[in-house]
PDB file of C-alpha atoms in Angstrom:
ATOM      1  CA  MET A  11      14.588 -10.068  12.199  1.00 28.00           C
ATOM      2  CA  PHE A  12      10.919  -9.337  12.799  1.00 29.00           C
ATOM      3  CA  ARG A  13       8.554 -11.656  10.963  1.00 31.00           C
ATOM      4  CA  PRO A  14       4.954 -10.720  10.131  1.00 30.00           C
ATOM      5  CA  THR A  15       3.741 -13.894  11.847  1.00 29.00           C
ATOM      6  CA  ASP A  16       4.893 -12.348  15.129  1.00 32.00           C
ATOM      7  CA  LEU A  17       1.879 -10.030  14.873  1.00 31.00           C
ATOM      8  CA  THR A  18      -0.411 -12.901  15.772  1.00 28.00           C
ATOM      9  CA  ARG A  19       1.438 -13.419  19.038  1.00 30.00           C
ATOM     10  CA  ARG A  20       1.202  -9.832  20.267  1.00 35.00           C
ATOM     11  CA  GLN A  21      -1.671  -7.714  21.467  1.00 38.00           C
ATOM     12  CA  GLU A  22      -1.843  -4.366  19.702  1.00 42.00           C
ATOM     13  CA  THR A  23      -1.840  -1.193  21.791  1.00 47.00           C
ATOM     14  CA  ASP A  24      -0.867   2.336  20.869  1.00 43.00           C
ATOM     15  CA  GLU A  25       2.395   1.694  22.726  1.00 46.00           C
ATOM     16  CA  ASP A  26       3.461  -0.815  20.070  1.00 53.00           C
ATOM     17  CA  VAL A  27       5.008  -0.249  16.679  1.00 54.00           C
ATOM     18  CA  PHE A  28       4.426  -2.874  14.023  1.00 47.00           C
ATOM     19  CA  PRO A  29       6.684  -3.270  10.995  1.00 44.00           C
ATOM     20  CA  LEU A  30       4.266  -4.197   8.243  1.00 43.00           C
ATOM     21  CA  ASP A  31       7.035  -5.322   5.929  1.00 41.00           C
ATOM     22  CA  ALA A  32       9.276  -8.341   6.425  1.00 36.00           C
ATOM     23  CA  PHE A  33      12.377  -6.307   5.577  1.00 41.00           C
ATOM     24  CA  VAL A  34      12.214  -4.084   8.673  1.00 51.00           C
ATOM     25  CA  SER A  35      13.408  -5.284  12.070  1.00 54.00           C
ATOM     26  CA  GLY A  36      11.338  -4.763  15.183  1.00 62.00           C
ATOM     27  CA  GLN A  37      14.356  -3.198  16.917  1.00 71.00           C
ATOM     28  CA  TRP A  38      14.802  -0.593  14.180  1.00 75.00           C
ATOM     29  CA  ALA A  39      11.092   0.220  14.174  1.00 79.00           C
ATOM     30  CA  GLY A  40      11.114   0.510  17.961  1.00 82.00           C
ATOM     31  CA  LYS A  41      13.808   3.182  17.755  1.00 86.00           C
ATOM     32  CA  LEU A  42      11.615   5.150  15.381  1.00 88.00           C
ATOM     33  CA  LEU A  43       8.734   5.060  17.852  1.00 88.00           C
ATOM     34  CA  ALA A  44      11.105   6.034  20.676  1.00 91.00           C
ATOM     35  CA  LEU A  45      12.107   9.124  18.671  1.00 94.00           C
ATOM     36  CA  ALA A  46       8.442  10.040  18.272  1.00 93.00           C
ATOM     37  CA  ARG A  47       7.698   9.630  21.984  1.00 93.00           C
ATOM     38  CA  GLU A  48      10.821  11.554  23.004  1.00 95.00           C
ATOM     39  CA  HIS A  49       9.383  14.601  21.246  1.00 96.00           C
ATOM     40  CA  GLY A  50       5.802  14.249  22.433  1.00 95.00           C
ATOM     41  CA  PHE A  51       4.238  12.427  19.470  1.00 95.00           C
ATOM     42  CA  ARG A  52       2.095   9.327  20.034  1.00 92.00           C
ATOM     43  CA  HIS A  53       2.250   7.770  16.593  1.00 92.00           C
ATOM     44  CA  CYS A  54       4.689   7.299  13.747  1.00 93.00           C
ATOM     45  CA  LEU A  55       4.475   6.161  10.152  1.00 93.00           C
ATOM     46  CA  LEU A  56       7.138   5.389   7.566  1.00 91.00           C
ATOM     47  CA  ALA A  57       6.129   4.659   3.980  1.00 90.00           C
ATOM     48  CA  SER A  58       7.729   4.642   0.575  1.00 89.00           C
ATOM     49  CA  PHE A  59       6.806   7.800  -1.302  1.00 92.00           C
ATOM     50  CA  PRO A  60       3.797   6.853  -3.489  1.00 90.00           C
ATOM     51  CA  LYS A  61       4.412   6.732  -7.230  1.00 83.00           C
ATOM     52  CA  GLY A  62       2.136   6.488 -10.231  1.00 79.00           C
ATOM     53  CA  ASP A  63       2.518   2.728 -10.627  1.00 72.00           C
ATOM     54  CA  ARG A  64       2.187   2.061  -6.881  1.00 76.00           C
ATOM     55  CA  PRO A  65      -0.141   4.575  -5.198  1.00 85.00           C
ATOM     56  CA  GLU A  66      -1.717   2.207  -2.644  1.00 83.00           C
ATOM     57  CA  PHE A  67      -1.236   2.937   1.059  1.00 87.00           C
ATOM     58  CA  ALA A  68      -0.748  -0.712   2.080  1.00 82.00           C
ATOM     59  CA  ALA A  69       1.728  -1.362  -0.736  1.00 79.00           C
ATOM     60  CA  ASN A  70       3.946   1.519   0.425  1.00 84.00           C
ATOM     61  CA  LEU A  71       3.565   1.186   4.191  1.00 85.00           C
ATOM     62  CA  LEU A  72       6.710   0.024   6.021  1.00 83.00           C
ATOM     63  CA  VAL A  73       6.335   0.914   9.708  1.00 86.00           C
ATOM     64  CA  THR A  74       3.473   2.271  11.796  1.00 87.00           C
ATOM     65  CA  ASN A  75       1.806   2.014  15.180  1.00 89.00           C
ATOM     66  CA  TRP A  76      -1.502   3.336  13.859  1.00 90.00           C
ATOM     67  CA  PRO A  77      -4.360   1.306  15.371  1.00 89.00           C
ATOM     68  CA  GLN A  78      -5.668  -1.366  13.016  1.00 85.00           C
ATOM     69  CA  PRO A  79      -9.098   0.302  12.453  1.00 89.00           C
ATOM     70  CA  VAL A  80      -7.352   3.469  11.258  1.00 91.00           C
ATOM     71  CA  ARG A  81      -4.990   1.570   8.957  1.00 88.00           C
ATOM     72  CA  GLU A  82      -7.779  -0.460   7.391  1.00 86.00           C
ATOM     73  CA  ALA A  83     -10.130   2.501   6.918  1.00 90.00           C
ATOM     74  CA  TYR A  84      -7.393   4.639   5.388  1.00 92.00           C
ATOM     75  CA  GLU A  85      -6.305   1.892   3.013  1.00 87.00           C
ATOM     76  CA  ALA A  86      -9.907   1.336   1.924  1.00 86.00           C
ATOM     77  CA  ALA A  87     -10.304   5.071   1.220  1.00 88.00           C
ATOM     78  CA  GLU A  88      -7.568   4.938  -1.476  1.00 87.00           C
ATOM     79  CA  ILE A  89      -6.529   8.587  -0.998  1.00 91.00           C
ATOM     80  CA  PHE A  90      -2.898   8.338   0.179  1.00 93.00           C
ATOM     81  CA  ALA A  91      -1.200   9.260  -3.111  1.00 92.00           C
ATOM     82  CA  GLY A  92      -3.591  12.179  -3.660  1.00 91.00           C
ATOM     83  CA  SER A  93      -3.566  13.428  -0.068  1.00 93.00           C
ATOM     84  CA  LEU A  94      -2.628  16.952   0.993  1.00 92.00           C
ATOM     85  CA  LEU A  95       0.257  15.385   2.907  1.00 94.00           C
ATOM     86  CA  VAL A  96       1.891  14.005  -0.233  1.00 95.00           C
ATOM     87  CA  ALA A  97       1.071  17.187  -2.174  1.00 94.00           C
ATOM     88  CA  ARG A  98       2.726  19.389   0.478  1.00 95.00           C
ATOM     89  CA  LEU A  99       5.833  17.193   0.626  1.00 96.00           C
ATOM     90  CA  LYS A 100       6.192  17.407  -3.155  1.00 94.00           C
ATOM     91  CA  GLN A 101       6.363  21.197  -2.877  1.00 94.00           C
ATOM     92  CA  THR A 102       9.132  21.510  -0.293  1.00 94.00           C
ATOM     93  CA  ILE A 103      12.249  19.876   1.120  1.00 92.00           C
ATOM     94  CA  MET A 104      11.434  21.305   4.552  1.00 94.00           C
ATOM     95  CA  PRO A 105       9.523  19.505   7.330  1.00 96.00           C
ATOM     96  CA  VAL A 106       5.750  20.040   7.198  1.00 96.00           C
ATOM     97  CA  PHE A 107       3.777  20.546  10.424  1.00 96.00           C
ATOM     98  CA  SER A 108       0.017  20.969  10.569  1.00 95.00           C
ATOM     99  CA  THR A 109      -2.768  20.680  13.118  1.00 93.00           C
ATOM    100  CA  GLU A 110      -5.062  20.077  10.125  1.00 90.00           C
ATOM    101  CA  ASN A 111      -5.395  16.429   9.119  1.00 91.00           C
ATOM    102  CA  LEU A 112      -3.364  16.302   5.922  1.00 91.00           C
ATOM    103  CA  PHE A 113      -4.028  12.594   5.425  1.00 93.00           C
ATOM    104  CA  VAL A 114      -7.729  13.030   4.649  1.00 87.00           C
ATOM    105  CA  GLY A 115      -7.863  16.614   3.402  1.00 72.00           C
ATOM    106  CA  GLN A 116      -8.995  15.775  -0.144  1.00 69.00           C
ATOM    107  CA  ALA A 117     -11.363  12.903   0.613  1.00 71.00           C
ATOM    108  CA  PRO A 118     -15.048  13.215  -0.408  1.00 77.00           C
ATOM    109  CA  THR A 119     -17.097  15.050   2.244  1.00 81.00           C
ATOM    110  CA  GLU A 120     -18.887  12.071   3.827  1.00 83.00           C
ATOM    111  CA  GLN A 121     -15.804   9.861   3.757  1.00 85.00           C
ATOM    112  CA  ARG A 122     -13.676  12.713   5.081  1.00 88.00           C
ATOM    113  CA  ALA A 123     -15.959  13.216   8.091  1.00 90.00           C
ATOM    114  CA  LYS A 124     -15.763   9.526   9.024  1.00 92.00           C
ATOM    115  CA  LEU A 125     -11.982   9.404   8.655  1.00 93.00           C
ATOM    116  CA  LEU A 126     -11.487  12.610  10.648  1.00 93.00           C
ATOM    117  CA  ALA A 127     -13.586  11.206  13.483  1.00 93.00           C
ATOM    118  CA  LEU A 128     -11.557   7.983  13.443  1.00 93.00           C
ATOM    119  CA  PHE A 129      -8.215   9.816  13.430  1.00 94.00           C
ATOM    120  CA  ASP A 130      -9.353  12.084  16.285  1.00 93.00           C
ATOM    121  CA  GLN A 131     -10.672   9.126  18.274  1.00 93.00           C
ATOM    122  CA  HIS A 132      -7.221   7.536  18.247  1.00 92.00           C
ATOM    123  CA  GLY A 133      -5.240  10.698  18.973  1.00 91.00           C
ATOM    124  CA  LEU A 134      -3.791  11.240  15.504  1.00 92.00           C
ATOM    125  CA  GLY A 135      -4.295  15.007  15.412  1.00 87.00           C
ATOM    126  CA  GLY A 136      -1.303  17.251  14.733  1.00 92.00           C
ATOM    127  CA  SER A 137       1.359  15.820  12.414  1.00 95.00           C
ATOM    128  CA  LEU A 138       4.975  16.512  11.532  1.00 97.00           C
ATOM    129  CA  ALA A 139       6.053  15.093   8.170  1.00 97.00           C
ATOM    130  CA  PHE A 140       9.409  14.706   6.449  1.00 97.00           C
ATOM    131  CA  SER A 141      10.327  13.689   2.919  1.00 96.00           C
ATOM    132  CA  LEU A 142      13.581  11.731   3.204  1.00 94.00           C
ATOM    133  CA  HIS A 143      15.942   9.822   0.915  1.00 90.00           C
ATOM    134  CA  ASP A 144      18.241   6.947   1.818  1.00 84.00           C
ATOM    135  CA  ARG A 145      21.650   6.195   0.323  1.00 80.00           C
ATOM    136  CA  HIS A 146      19.982   4.082  -2.368  1.00 73.00           C
ATOM    137  CA  LEU A 147      18.101   7.268  -3.412  1.00 79.00           C
ATOM    138  CA  ALA A 148      14.766   5.731  -2.419  1.00 82.00           C
ATOM    139  CA  GLN A 149      12.286   8.348  -1.170  1.00 90.00           C
ATOM    140  CA  TYR A 150      10.197   7.985   1.984  1.00 92.00           C
ATOM    141  CA  VAL A 151       7.392   9.729   3.855  1.00 95.00           C
ATOM    142  CA  LEU A 152       8.009   9.891   7.611  1.00 96.00           C
ATOM    143  CA  VAL A 153       5.178  11.229   9.773  1.00 97.00           C
ATOM    144  CA  PHE A 154       4.924  11.729  13.535  1.00 96.00           C
ATOM    145  CA  SER A 155       1.387  12.395  14.824  1.00 95.00           C
ATOM    146  CA  GLY A 156      -0.430  13.210  18.059  1.00 94.00           C
ATOM    147  CA  ARG A 157       1.089  16.541  19.127  1.00 93.00           C
ATOM    148  CA  LEU A 158      -0.663  19.872  18.580  1.00 92.00           C
ATOM    149  CA  GLU A 159       2.250  22.153  19.489  1.00 94.00           C
ATOM    150  CA  GLN A 160       4.558  22.966  16.583  1.00 94.00           C
ATOM    151  CA  PRO A 161       8.236  22.114  17.246  1.00 95.00           C
ATOM    152  CA  ASP A 162      10.636  25.058  17.084  1.00 95.00           C
ATOM    153  CA  ARG A 163      13.465  25.203  14.535  1.00 95.00           C
ATOM    154  CA  ALA A 164      16.012  23.657  16.887  1.00 96.00           C
ATOM    155  CA  GLU A 165      13.769  20.701  17.704  1.00 96.00           C
ATOM    156  CA  LEU A 166      12.901  20.225  14.025  1.00 96.00           C
ATOM    157  CA  ALA A 167      16.596  20.083  13.164  1.00 95.00           C
ATOM    158  CA  ILE A 168      17.274  17.539  15.915  1.00 96.00           C
ATOM    159  CA  MET A 169      14.393  15.308  14.814  1.00 96.00           C
ATOM    160  CA  GLN A 170      15.267  15.521  11.132  1.00 95.00           C
ATOM    161  CA  LEU A 171      18.918  14.657  11.764  1.00 95.00           C
ATOM    162  CA  ALA A 172      17.947  11.736  14.024  1.00 95.00           C
ATOM    163  CA  ALA A 173      15.508  10.432  11.401  1.00 93.00           C
ATOM    164  CA  MET A 174      18.142  10.718   8.659  1.00 93.00           C
ATOM    165  CA  GLU A 175      20.673   8.828  10.783  1.00 91.00           C
ATOM    166  CA  MET A 176      18.151   6.062  11.486  1.00 88.00           C
ATOM    167  CA  LEU A 177      17.192   5.845   7.819  1.00 85.00           C
ATOM    168  CA  ASP A 178      20.849   5.624   6.845  1.00 84.00           C
ATOM    169  CA  LEU A 179      21.417   2.769   9.300  1.00 79.00           C
ATOM    170  CA  GLY A 180      18.270   0.945   8.180  1.00 75.00           C
ATOM    171  CA  ALA A 181      18.559   1.573   4.441  1.00 69.00           C
ATOM    172  CA  ASP A 182      19.574  -1.986   3.590  1.00 67.00           C
ATOM    173  CA  GLU A 183      16.574  -3.381   5.490  1.00 66.00           C
ATOM    174  CA  LEU A 184      14.171  -1.085   3.650  1.00 66.00           C
ATOM    175  CA  VAL A 185      15.223  -2.147   0.157  1.00 55.00           C
ATOM    176  CA  PRO A 186      12.394  -4.435  -0.996  1.00 52.00           C
ATOM    177  CA  ARG A 187      12.862  -7.799  -2.628  1.00 51.00           C
ATOM    178  CA  TYR A 188      11.761  -8.124  -6.225  1.00 55.00           C
ATOM    179  CA  GLY A 189       9.487 -11.045  -5.425  1.00 67.00           C
ATOM    180  CA  PRO A 190       8.499 -13.560  -2.748  1.00 77.00           C
ATOM    181  CA  ARG A 191      11.010 -16.207  -1.720  1.00 73.00           C
ATOM    182  CA  GLU A 192       8.708 -18.947  -3.051  1.00 84.00           C
ATOM    183  CA  LYS A 193       6.859 -18.590  -6.362  1.00 88.00           C
ATOM    184  CA  LEU A 194       3.068 -18.415  -6.210  1.00 93.00           C
ATOM    185  CA  SER A 195       1.012 -20.743  -8.391  1.00 94.00           C
ATOM    186  CA  ALA A 196      -1.380 -19.447 -11.041  1.00 94.00           C
ATOM    187  CA  ARG A 197      -4.360 -20.519  -8.919  1.00 95.00           C
ATOM    188  CA  GLU A 198      -3.006 -18.755  -5.819  1.00 96.00           C
ATOM    189  CA  ILE A 199      -2.587 -15.536  -7.795  1.00 95.00           C
ATOM    190  CA  GLU A 200      -6.059 -15.948  -9.277  1.00 95.00           C
ATOM    191  CA  CYS A 201      -7.613 -16.330  -5.818  1.00 96.00           C
ATOM    192  CA  LEU A 202      -5.703 -13.290  -4.557  1.00 95.00           C
ATOM    193  CA  ARG A 203      -6.861 -11.258  -7.547  1.00 94.00           C
ATOM    194  CA  TRP A 204     -10.514 -12.037  -6.828  1.00 95.00           C
ATOM    195  CA  SER A 205      -9.939 -11.401  -3.117  1.00 93.00           C
ATOM    196  CA  ALA A 206      -8.519  -7.982  -4.017  1.00 91.00           C
ATOM    197  CA  ALA A 207     -11.747  -7.350  -5.934  1.00 90.00           C
ATOM    198  CA  GLY A 208     -13.680  -7.862  -2.701  1.00 90.00           C
ATOM    199  CA  LYS A 209     -14.935 -11.389  -3.323  1.00 93.00           C
ATOM    200  CA  SER A 210     -15.453 -13.822  -0.440  1.00 94.00           C
ATOM    201  CA  SER A 211     -14.102 -17.379  -0.451  1.00 95.00           C
ATOM    202  CA  ASP A 212     -17.557 -18.702  -1.358  1.00 96.00           C
ATOM    203  CA  GLU A 213     -17.864 -16.259  -4.259  1.00 96.00           C
ATOM    204  CA  ILE A 214     -14.371 -17.096  -5.534  1.00 96.00           C
ATOM    205  CA  ALA A 215     -15.253 -20.791  -5.386  1.00 96.00           C
ATOM    206  CA  ILE A 216     -18.284 -20.213  -7.612  1.00 96.00           C
ATOM    207  CA  ILE A 217     -16.316 -18.071 -10.070  1.00 95.00           C
ATOM    208  CA  LEU A 218     -13.476 -20.600 -10.390  1.00 95.00           C
ATOM    209  CA  ASP A 219     -15.755 -23.645 -10.140  1.00 95.00           C
ATOM    210  CA  ILE A 220     -13.823 -25.159  -7.245  1.00 96.00           C
ATOM    211  CA  SER A 221     -14.707 -25.846  -3.612  1.00 96.00           C
ATOM    212  CA  THR A 222     -14.581 -23.193  -0.905  1.00 95.00           C
ATOM    213  CA  HIS A 223     -12.131 -25.398   0.989  1.00 96.00           C
ATOM    214  CA  THR A 224      -9.785 -25.340  -2.011  1.00 96.00           C
ATOM    215  CA  VAL A 225     -10.017 -21.543  -2.262  1.00 96.00           C
ATOM    216  CA  VAL A 226      -9.153 -21.172   1.421  1.00 96.00           C
ATOM    217  CA  SER A 227      -6.235 -23.556   0.935  1.00 96.00           C
ATOM    218  CA  TYR A 228      -4.893 -21.521  -2.007  1.00 96.00           C
ATOM    219  CA  LEU A 229      -5.204 -18.270  -0.066  1.00 96.00           C
ATOM    220  CA  LYS A 230      -3.478 -19.705   3.010  1.00 95.00           C
ATOM    221  CA  SER A 231      -0.645 -20.955   0.825  1.00 95.00           C
ATOM    222  CA  ALA A 232      -0.339 -17.532  -0.822  1.00 95.00           C
ATOM    223  CA  MET A 233      -0.277 -15.829   2.592  1.00 93.00           C
ATOM    224  CA  ARG A 234       2.503 -18.157   3.735  1.00 92.00           C
ATOM    225  CA  LYS A 235       4.603 -17.518   0.625  1.00 91.00           C
ATOM    226  CA  LEU A 236       4.082 -13.750   0.927  1.00 89.00           C
ATOM    227  CA  GLU A 237       4.779 -13.818   4.689  1.00 81.00           C
ATOM    228  CA  ALA A 238       1.438 -12.118   5.317  1.00 85.00           C
ATOM    229  CA  VAL A 239      -0.754 -12.356   8.404  1.00 84.00           C
ATOM    230  CA  ASN A 240      -4.078 -11.868   6.599  1.00 89.00           C
ATOM    231  CA  ARG A 241      -5.592 -11.585   3.134  1.00 90.00           C
ATOM    232  CA  MET A 242      -5.387  -7.800   3.070  1.00 87.00           C
ATOM    233  CA  GLN A 243      -1.653  -7.858   3.671  1.00 86.00           C
ATOM    234  CA  ALA A 244      -1.197 -10.701   1.168  1.00 89.00           C
ATOM    235  CA  VAL A 245      -2.974  -8.655  -1.505  1.00 90.00           C
ATOM    236  CA  ALA A 246      -0.850  -5.588  -0.677  1.00 85.00           C
ATOM    237  CA  ARG A 247       2.378  -7.562  -0.983  1.00 82.00           C
ATOM    238  CA  ALA A 248       1.243  -9.249  -4.172  1.00 86.00           C
ATOM    239  CA  CYS A 249       0.596  -5.758  -5.583  1.00 83.00           C
ATOM    240  CA  ARG A 250       4.041  -4.639  -4.440  1.00 74.00           C
ATOM    241  CA  PHE A 251       5.620  -7.569  -6.269  1.00 78.00           C
ATOM    242  CA  ARG A 252       3.373  -6.789  -9.264  1.00 77.00           C
ATOM    243  CA  LEU A 253       1.799 -10.222  -9.205  1.00 86.00           C
ATOM    244  CA  LEU A 254      -1.749  -8.873  -9.569  1.00 82.00           C
TER     245      LEU A 254
END
């Protein structure tokens, strides 16, 4: 089983695929990337379909090999649930292909320009998206990116069937836990909440009237309990478990 701590031992390239959730094995995620590459796509992304009570990109993200700058910028933009991609997938059960960037289509003009440049810089133009369900009736967004030529009907059918088979095999791994294995303390949650609000360790220390060293200690403990590799991921998982 892939553990998030493994991320610190590997160098990220666009040849890698990183499960961003502890419930997905590296082997399973690697097969997803292999499917993308077999059909001429450079990147892949699997996420839970965003819902009203959990719209955040990081909270829904399960597997991707998007470069870290793209992931972080897109999460900060907070536009995943309202994107053209999600809107298009809500309107059809068919695969959606577009050379237009559906991820950033409804972002404000200035923000949209920056995101488009970042996506283009990392070869994320041209995307094929599927809305899929597993046997637990959970809904997912699966997107392959980096190919400008639209697949024909036969290739679409092959890719969709392969993705459905993989999702069926990995369904049990994708079912999230209802909470971390080890309970977080009230102080750990408090520090995470202020971190989610954009506060630094020094600022949190002033707010809570404790030392910066103590804040860092609480955050490290929270990251360990949430099996996160950094604060951003810890906050995302805390949101997923509805701790914040």
